[in-house]
Amino acid sequence: MAAQKINEAHEHIAKAEKCLKTSLTKWKPDFDSAASEYAKAAVCFKNAKQYEQAKDAYLKEAEYHTENKTLFHAAKAIEQAGMMMKEQKKMPEAIQYIEKACMMYMENGTPDTAAMALDRAGKLIEPINLEKAVDLYQKAAGVFENEDRLRQAVELLGKASRLLVRLKRLDEAAVALQKEKNMYKEIENFPMCFKKTTAQVLVHLHRGDYVAADKCVRESYSLPGYSGSEDCVAMETLLQGYDEQDEDQVYRVCNSPLLKYMDNDYAKLAISLRVPGGGGKKKKAPAAPQGGASGAPAPEEEEDDYEGGLC
C-alpha cells in the first residue's frame, strides 16, 4: 500500500514538472496545475507516512502558488509542511513553518486564519516549550484584538496568563491579567472580571505586593454586582487575614471551593500562599499532641508539598 502511494506521488511530481516546461507554443509555466500536482503528491507521501518527502512536496506547492500570486493557498501549503514536521516530532521546525504561514495569511488579508493557526501552533508547542507557547498565544490574541474580536482575544490571553503563572513570571502575569480583566469589562462579562480579580490578588500576594492586591479589589468595587459578591467577600477576608498574619483565615479562604476549583495554575497559587512572617504551616484545627493516641501526623504538615509557595 505504501509503495503504491509513493509511486503515485512520483507520478504527480512528473506531471507537475511537465506543467512547468515551456515551448514554442507554451510560453509560460502552468504554475496553478503544478501546484495542484504537488499537493496531490504531498497527500500520497503523507498517506505512505513519508513525512519528509510530503513536507518537500508541500513546500513546492507553496512555491508555485506564490508564483501564481495565490498567497492564501501558498500559506495553507506551508502550514501543512509544518504539520509534517510535527509528525516527525521536529516541533521547533514545525512552529517556524506555521509562523511563516501566519505572516502570509496576514499579507493576504485573512487575519482570522492567521490567529487560529497561531493558536494551533501554541497548543502543539505547549507540552515542550511553555515560553514559545506564551509568545504564540499572545500574538494570536493581538491579531484578534486588532480585528475587534475581543472574545477570541481574551480567551487566548487567558491561556498566556496561566502559562506565565506556571513559568513563575508573575510580574508579566499580573500585567496580562489586568489586560484580560479590561477586555472582559469591555464586553461586559462581569462574572469573569470577578474571577480575574481573584487571580490578580493571588498573583500580587505571591509577588509580595499587598498594596497592588488590595488595589485590584478596590478597583473592582465599580464593577456591577462585585461589592458583596462571594468573590468580593472572599478576597476581603483573604487580604485581612494576610495583613493580620492570620494563618487560619488565609488557609480557610485559600482552601475554599471558590479558589480550589479555579484553573489549576491559580488553584496552586491559592493552596501554596503563605502569610508574611508565618511559619509556613497551615493550621486546620487545634494542634493535637505529637504522637497522640491516633499516631497521626500533625494536621499542619499535610500540605508540605507546597512548602515555600511557588515563588
CSV table of N, CA, C and O in Angstrom, one decimal, residues 128-221:
chain,number,residue,atom,x,y,z
A,128,ILE,N,6.2,21.1,25.3
A,128,ILE,CA,7.6,21.1,25.4
A,128,ILE,C,8.3,22.4,25.5
A,128,ILE,O,9.5,22.5,25.9
A,129,ASN,N,7.6,23.5,25.3
A,129,ASN,CA,8.2,24.8,25.4
A,129,ASN,C,7.1,25.9,25.8
A,129,ASN,O,6.5,26.5,24.9
A,130,LEU,N,7.0,26.1,27.1
A,130,LEU,CA,5.9,27.0,27.6
A,130,LEU,C,6.2,28.4,27.1
A,130,LEU,O,5.3,29.2,26.8
A,131,GLU,N,7.5,28.8,27.1
A,131,GLU,CA,7.8,30.2,26.7
A,131,GLU,C,7.3,30.5,25.3
A,131,GLU,O,6.7,31.6,25.0
A,132,LYS,N,7.6,29.6,24.4
A,132,LYS,CA,7.2,29.8,23.0
A,132,LYS,C,5.6,29.8,22.9
A,132,LYS,O,5.1,30.6,22.1
A,133,ALA,N,5.0,28.9,23.7
A,133,ALA,CA,3.5,28.9,23.6
A,133,ALA,C,2.9,30.2,24.1
A,133,ALA,O,2.0,30.7,23.5
A,134,VAL,N,3.5,30.8,25.1
A,134,VAL,CA,3.1,32.1,25.6
A,134,VAL,C,3.2,33.1,24.5
A,134,VAL,O,2.2,33.9,24.2
A,135,ASP,N,4.3,33.1,23.8
A,135,ASP,CA,4.5,34.1,22.7
A,135,ASP,C,3.5,33.9,21.6
A,135,ASP,O,2.9,34.9,21.1
A,136,LEU,N,3.2,32.7,21.2
A,136,LEU,CA,2.2,32.4,20.1
A,136,LEU,C,0.8,32.8,20.6
A,136,LEU,O,0.1,33.4,19.8
A,137,TYR,N,0.4,32.4,21.8
A,137,TYR,CA,-0.9,32.8,22.3
A,137,TYR,C,-1.1,34.3,22.3
A,137,TYR,O,-2.1,34.9,21.9
A,138,GLN,N,0.0,35.0,22.7
A,138,GLN,CA,-0.1,36.5,22.8
A,138,GLN,C,-0.2,37.1,21.4
A,138,GLN,O,-0.9,38.1,21.2
A,139,LYS,N,0.6,36.5,20.5
A,139,LYS,CA,0.5,37.0,19.1
A,139,LYS,C,-0.9,36.8,18.5
A,139,LYS,O,-1.5,37.7,17.9
A,140,ALA,N,-1.5,35.6,18.8
A,140,ALA,CA,-2.8,35.3,18.3
A,140,ALA,C,-3.8,36.3,18.9
A,140,ALA,O,-4.7,36.8,18.2
A,141,ALA,N,-3.7,36.5,20.2
A,141,ALA,CA,-4.6,37.4,20.9
A,141,ALA,C,-4.5,38.8,20.3
A,141,ALA,O,-5.5,39.5,20.1
A,142,GLY,N,-3.3,39.2,19.9
A,142,GLY,CA,-3.1,40.6,19.3
A,142,GLY,C,-3.8,40.7,18.0
A,142,GLY,O,-4.3,41.7,17.7
A,143,VAL,N,-3.7,39.6,17.2
A,143,VAL,CA,-4.3,39.7,15.9
A,143,VAL,C,-5.9,39.8,16.0
A,143,VAL,O,-6.5,40.6,15.4
A,144,PHE,N,-6.4,39.0,16.9
A,144,PHE,CA,-7.9,39.1,17.2
A,144,PHE,C,-8.3,40.4,17.7
A,144,PHE,O,-9.3,41.0,17.4
A,145,GLU,N,-7.4,41.0,18.6
A,145,GLU,CA,-7.8,42.3,19.2
A,145,GLU,C,-7.8,43.4,18.1
A,145,GLU,O,-8.7,44.2,18.1
A,146,ASN,N,-6.8,43.3,17.2
A,146,ASN,CA,-6.8,44.3,16.1
A,146,ASN,C,-8.0,44.2,15.2
A,146,ASN,O,-8.4,45.2,14.6
A,147,GLU,N,-8.6,43.0,15.2
A,147,GLU,CA,-9.9,42.8,14.4
A,147,GLU,C,-11.1,43.1,15.2
A,147,GLU,O,-12.2,42.8,14.8
A,148,ASP,N,-10.9,43.6,16.5
A,148,ASP,CA,-12.1,43.8,17.4
A,148,ASP,C,-12.8,42.6,17.7
A,148,ASP,O,-14.1,42.6,18.0
A,149,ARG,N,-12.2,41.5,17.7
A,149,ARG,CA,-12.8,40.2,18.1
A,149,ARG,C,-12.3,39.9,19.5
A,149,ARG,O,-11.4,39.0,19.8
A,150,LEU,N,-12.8,40.6,20.5
A,150,LEU,CA,-12.3,40.6,21.8
A,150,LEU,C,-12.6,39.3,22.6
A,150,LEU,O,-11.8,38.9,23.4
A,151,ARG,N,-13.7,38.6,22.2
A,151,ARG,CA,-14.0,37.4,22.9
A,151,ARG,C,-12.9,36.3,22.6
A,151,ARG,O,-12.5,35.6,23.5
A,152,GLN,N,-12.5,36.3,21.3
A,152,GLN,CA,-11.5,35.3,20.9
A,152,GLN,C,-10.1,35.8,21.5
A,152,GLN,O,-9.3,35.0,22.0
A,153,ALA,N,-9.9,37.1,21.5
A,153,ALA,CA,-8.6,37.6,22.0
A,153,ALA,C,-8.4,37.3,23.5
A,153,ALA,O,-7.4,36.9,23.9
A,154,VAL,N,-9.5,37.5,24.3
A,154,VAL,CA,-9.3,37.4,25.7
A,154,VAL,C,-9.2,35.9,26.1
A,154,VAL,O,-8.5,35.6,27.1
A,155,GLU,N,-9.8,35.0,25.3
A,155,GLU,CA,-9.6,33.6,25.6
A,155,GLU,C,-8.1,33.2,25.4
A,155,GLU,O,-7.6,32.4,26.2
A,156,LEU,N,-7.5,33.7,24.4
A,156,LEU,CA,-6.1,33.4,24.2
A,156,LEU,C,-5.2,34.1,25.2
A,156,LEU,O,-4.2,33.5,25.6
A,157,LEU,N,-5.5,35.3,25.6
A,157,LEU,CA,-4.8,36.0,26.6
A,157,LEU,C,-4.8,35.2,27.9
A,157,LEU,O,-3.8,35.1,28.6
A,158,GLY,N,-6.0,34.6,28.2
A,158,GLY,CA,-6.1,33.7,29.4
A,158,GLY,C,-5.2,32.6,29.4
A,158,GLY,O,-4.6,32.2,30.4
A,159,LYS,N,-5.0,32.0,28.2
A,159,LYS,CA,-4.0,30.9,28.1
A,159,LYS,C,-2.6,31.3,28.4
A,159,LYS,O,-1.9,30.7,29.1
A,160,ALA,N,-2.3,32.5,27.9
A,160,ALA,CA,-0.9,33.1,28.1
A,160,ALA,C,-0.7,33.4,29.6
A,160,ALA,O,0.3,33.1,30.2
A,161,SER,N,-1.8,34.0,30.2
A,161,SER,CA,-1.6,34.4,31.6
A,161,SER,C,-1.4,33.1,32.5
A,161,SER,O,-0.5,33.2,33.4
A,162,ARG,N,-2.1,32.1,32.2
A,162,ARG,CA,-2.0,30.8,33.1
A,162,ARG,C,-0.6,30.3,32.9
A,162,ARG,O,0.1,29.8,33.9
A,163,LEU,N,0.0,30.3,31.7
A,163,LEU,CA,1.3,29.8,31.4
A,163,LEU,C,2.4,30.7,32.1
A,163,LEU,O,3.4,30.2,32.6
A,164,LEU,N,2.1,32.0,32.1
A,164,LEU,CA,3.1,32.9,32.8
A,164,LEU,C,3.1,32.6,34.3
A,164,LEU,O,4.2,32.6,34.9
A,165,VAL,N,2.0,32.2,34.8
A,165,VAL,CA,2.0,31.8,36.3
A,165,VAL,C,2.8,30.5,36.4
A,165,VAL,O,3.6,30.4,37.4
A,166,ARG,N,2.5,29.6,35.5
A,166,ARG,CA,3.2,28.3,35.6
A,166,ARG,C,4.8,28.5,35.5
A,166,ARG,O,5.5,27.8,36.1
A,167,LEU,N,5.1,29.5,34.7
A,167,LEU,CA,6.6,29.8,34.5
A,167,LEU,C,7.1,30.6,35.6
A,167,LEU,O,8.3,31.0,35.6
A,168,LYS,N,6.3,31.0,36.6
A,168,LYS,CA,6.6,31.9,37.7
A,168,LYS,C,7.1,33.3,37.2
A,168,LYS,O,7.8,34.0,37.9
A,169,ARG,N,6.6,33.7,36.0
A,169,ARG,CA,6.9,35.0,35.6
A,169,ARG,C,5.7,35.9,36.0
A,169,ARG,O,4.8,36.4,35.2
A,170,LEU,N,5.7,36.1,37.3
A,170,LEU,CA,4.5,36.7,38.0
A,170,LEU,C,4.3,38.2,37.6
A,170,LEU,O,3.1,38.7,37.6
A,171,ASP,N,5.3,38.9,37.4
A,171,ASP,CA,5.2,40.4,37.1
A,171,ASP,C,4.4,40.5,35.7
A,171,ASP,O,3.5,41.3,35.6
A,172,GLU,N,4.8,39.6,34.8
A,172,GLU,CA,4.2,39.6,33.5
A,172,GLU,C,2.8,39.1,33.6
A,172,GLU,O,1.8,39.5,32.9
A,173,ALA,N,2.6,38.1,34.4
A,173,ALA,CA,1.2,37.5,34.6
A,173,ALA,C,0.3,38.6,35.2
A,173,ALA,O,-0.9,38.7,34.8
A,174,ALA,N,0.8,39.4,36.1
A,174,ALA,CA,-0.1,40.5,36.6
A,174,ALA,C,-0.5,41.5,35.5
A,174,ALA,O,-1.7,41.9,35.5
A,175,VAL,N,0.4,41.8,34.6
A,175,VAL,CA,0.1,42.7,33.5
A,175,VAL,C,-0.9,42.1,32.6
A,175,VAL,O,-1.9,42.7,32.2
A,176,ALA,N,-0.7,40.8,32.3
A,176,ALA,CA,-1.6,40.0,31.4
A,176,ALA,C,-3.0,39.9,32.0
A,176,ALA,O,-4.0,40.1,31.3
A,177,LEU,N,-3.1,39.7,33.3
A,177,LEU,CA,-4.4,39.5,33.9
A,177,LEU,C,-5.2,40.9,33.9
A,177,LEU,O,-6.4,40.9,33.8
A,178,GLN,N,-4.4,42.0,34.1
A,178,GLN,CA,-5.1,43.3,34.0
A,178,GLN,C,-5.7,43.5,32.7
A,178,GLN,O,-6.8,44.0,32.5
A,179,LYS,N,-4.9,43.1,31.6
A,179,LYS,CA,-5.4,43.3,30.3
A,179,LYS,C,-6.7,42.4,30.0
A,179,LYS,O,-7.7,42.9,29.4
A,180,GLU,N,-6.6,41.2,30.5
A,180,GLU,CA,-7.8,40.3,30.4
A,180,GLU,C,-9.0,40.9,31.1
A,180,GLU,O,-10.1,40.9,30.5
A,181,LYS,N,-8.8,41.4,32.3
A,181,LYS,CA,-9.9,42.0,33.1
A,181,LYS,C,-10.5,43.2,32.3
A,181,LYS,O,-11.7,43.3,32.3
A,182,ASN,N,-9.6,44.0,31.7
A,182,ASN,CA,-10.1,45.2,31.0
A,182,ASN,C,-11.0,44.7,29.8
A,182,ASN,O,-12.0,45.4,29.5
A,183,MET,N,-10.5,43.7,29.1
A,183,MET,CA,-11.3,43.2,28.0
A,183,MET,C,-12.7,42.6,28.4
A,183,MET,O,-13.7,42.8,27.7
A,184,TYR,N,-12.6,41.8,29.5
A,184,TYR,CA,-13.9,41.3,30.0
A,184,TYR,C,-14.9,42.4,30.4
A,184,TYR,O,-16.1,42.3,30.2
A,185,LYS,N,-14.3,43.5,30.9
A,185,LYS,CA,-15.1,44.6,31.3
A,185,LYS,C,-15.7,45.3,30.0
A,185,LYS,O,-16.9,45.6,30.0
A,186,GLU,N,-14.9,45.3,29.0
A,186,GLU,CA,-15.4,46.0,27.7
A,186,GLU,C,-16.5,45.2,27.1
A,186,GLU,O,-17.4,45.8,26.5
A,187,ILE,N,-16.4,43.8,27.2
A,187,ILE,CA,-17.5,43.0,26.6
A,187,ILE,C,-18.6,42.7,27.6
A,187,ILE,O,-19.5,41.9,27.4
A,188,GLU,N,-18.5,43.4,28.8
A,188,GLU,CA,-19.5,43.3,29.9
A,188,GLU,C,-19.7,41.9,30.4
A,188,GLU,O,-20.8,41.5,30.7
A,189,ASN,N,-18.6,41.1,30.4
A,189,ASN,CA,-18.7,39.8,31.1
A,189,ASN,C,-18.2,40.0,32.5
A,189,ASN,O,-17.0,39.7,32.8
A,190,PHE,N,-19.0,40.5,33.4
A,190,PHE,CA,-18.6,40.9,34.7
A,190,PHE,C,-18.2,39.7,35.6
A,190,PHE,O,-17.3,39.8,36.4
A,191,PRO,N,-19.0,38.6,35.6
A,191,PRO,CA,-18.5,37.5,36.4
A,191,PRO,C,-17.1,37.0,36.1
A,191,PRO,O,-16.4,36.7,37.1
A,192,MET,N,-16.7,37.1,34.9
A,192,MET,CA,-15.3,36.8,34.6
A,192,MET,C,-14.3,37.9,35.1
A,192,MET,O,-13.2,37.5,35.5
A,193,CYS,N,-14.8,39.1,35.2
A,193,CYS,CA,-14.0,40.2,35.8
A,193,CYS,C,-13.7,39.8,37.3
A,193,CYS,O,-12.6,40.0,37.8
A,194,PHE,N,-14.8,39.3,37.9
A,194,PHE,CA,-14.6,38.9,39.3
A,194,PHE,C,-13.5,37.8,39.5
A,194,PHE,O,-12.7,37.9,40.4
A,195,LYS,N,-13.6,36.8,38.6
A,195,LYS,CA,-12.6,35.7,38.7
A,195,LYS,C,-11.2,36.2,38.4
A,195,LYS,O,-10.2,35.8,39.0
A,196,LYS,N,-11.1,37.2,37.5
A,196,LYS,CA,-9.8,37.7,37.2
A,196,LYS,C,-9.2,38.5,38.3
A,196,LYS,O,-8.0,38.6,38.6
A,197,THR,N,-10.1,39.2,39.1
A,197,THR,CA,-9.7,39.9,40.3
A,197,THR,C,-9.1,39.0,41.3
A,197,THR,O,-8.0,39.3,41.9
A,198,THR,N,-9.8,37.8,41.5
A,198,THR,CA,-9.2,36.8,42.4
A,198,THR,C,-7.9,36.4,42.0
A,198,THR,O,-6.9,36.2,42.8
A,199,ALA,N,-7.7,36.1,40.7
A,199,ALA,CA,-6.4,35.6,40.2
A,199,ALA,C,-5.4,36.7,40.4
A,199,ALA,O,-4.2,36.4,40.8
A,200,GLN,N,-5.8,38.0,40.2
A,200,GLN,CA,-4.8,39.1,40.4
A,200,GLN,C,-4.3,39.2,41.8
A,200,GLN,O,-3.1,39.3,42.1
A,201,VAL,N,-5.3,39.0,42.7
A,201,VAL,CA,-4.9,39.1,44.2
A,201,VAL,C,-3.9,38.0,44.5
A,201,VAL,O,-2.9,38.3,45.2
A,202,LEU,N,-4.2,36.8,44.0
A,202,LEU,CA,-3.2,35.7,44.3
A,202,LEU,C,-1.8,35.9,43.7
A,202,LEU,O,-0.8,35.7,44.4
A,203,VAL,N,-1.8,36.4,42.5
A,203,VAL,CA,-0.5,36.7,41.8
A,203,VAL,C,0.2,37.8,42.6
A,203,VAL,O,1.4,37.7,42.9
A,204,HIS,N,-0.5,38.9,43.0
A,204,HIS,CA,0.2,40.0,43.7
A,204,HIS,C,0.7,39.6,45.0
A,204,HIS,O,1.8,40.0,45.5
A,205,LEU,N,-0.1,38.8,45.7
A,205,LEU,CA,0.4,38.3,47.1
A,205,LEU,C,1.6,37.5,47.0
A,205,LEU,O,2.5,37.5,47.8
A,206,HIS,N,1.6,36.6,45.9
A,206,HIS,CA,2.8,35.8,45.7
A,206,HIS,C,4.0,36.7,45.3
A,206,HIS,O,5.2,36.3,45.5
A,207,ARG,N,3.7,37.8,44.7
A,207,ARG,CA,4.8,38.8,44.4
A,207,ARG,C,5.2,39.6,45.6
A,207,ARG,O,6.2,40.3,45.6
A,208,GLY,N,4.5,39.4,46.7
A,208,GLY,CA,4.8,40.1,47.9
A,208,GLY,C,4.3,41.6,47.9
A,208,GLY,O,4.7,42.4,48.7
A,209,ASP,N,3.3,41.8,47.0
A,209,ASP,CA,2.8,43.2,46.8
A,209,ASP,C,1.3,43.3,47.3
A,209,ASP,O,0.4,43.2,46.6
A,210,TYR,N,1.2,43.4,48.6
A,210,TYR,CA,-0.2,43.5,49.3
A,210,TYR,C,-0.9,44.8,48.7
A,210,TYR,O,-2.1,44.7,48.5
A,211,VAL,N,-0.2,45.9,48.5
A,211,VAL,CA,-0.9,47.1,48.1
A,211,VAL,C,-1.5,46.9,46.7
A,211,VAL,O,-2.6,47.3,46.5
A,212,ALA,N,-0.8,46.3,45.8
A,212,ALA,CA,-1.3,46.0,44.5
A,212,ALA,C,-2.5,45.1,44.5
A,212,ALA,O,-3.5,45.3,43.8
A,213,ALA,N,-2.5,44.1,45.4
A,213,ALA,CA,-3.6,43.1,45.6
A,213,ALA,C,-4.8,43.9,46.1
A,213,ALA,O,-5.9,43.7,45.6
A,214,ASP,N,-4.6,44.7,47.1
A,214,ASP,CA,-5.7,45.5,47.7
A,214,ASP,C,-6.3,46.4,46.7
A,214,ASP,O,-7.6,46.6,46.6
A,215,LYS,N,-5.5,47.0,45.8
A,215,LYS,CA,-5.9,48.0,44.8
A,215,LYS,C,-6.8,47.3,43.8
A,215,LYS,O,-7.8,47.9,43.3
A,216,CYS,N,-6.5,46.0,43.4
A,216,CYS,CA,-7.3,45.3,42.5
A,216,CYS,C,-8.7,45.1,43.0
A,216,CYS,O,-9.7,45.2,42.2
A,217,VAL,N,-8.8,44.8,44.3
A,217,VAL,CA,-10.2,44.6,44.9
A,217,VAL,C,-10.9,45.9,44.9
A,217,VAL,O,-12.1,46.0,44.5
A,218,ARG,N,-10.2,47.0,45.3
A,218,ARG,CA,-10.9,48.3,45.4
A,218,ARG,C,-11.4,48.8,44.0
A,218,ARG,O,-12.5,49.3,43.9
A,219,GLU,N,-10.6,48.6,43.0
A,219,GLU,CA,-11.0,49.0,41.7
A,219,GLU,C,-12.2,48.2,41.2
A,219,GLU,O,-13.0,48.7,40.4
A,220,SER,N,-12.3,46.9,41.7
A,220,SER,CA,-13.4,46.1,41.2
A,220,SER,C,-14.7,46.5,41.9
A,220,SER,O,-15.8,46.0,41.4
A,221,TYR,N,-14.7,47.3,42.9
A,221,TYR,CA,-16.0,47.7,43.5
A,221,TYR,C,-16.9,48.4,42.5
A,221,TYR,O,-18.1,48.5,42.7
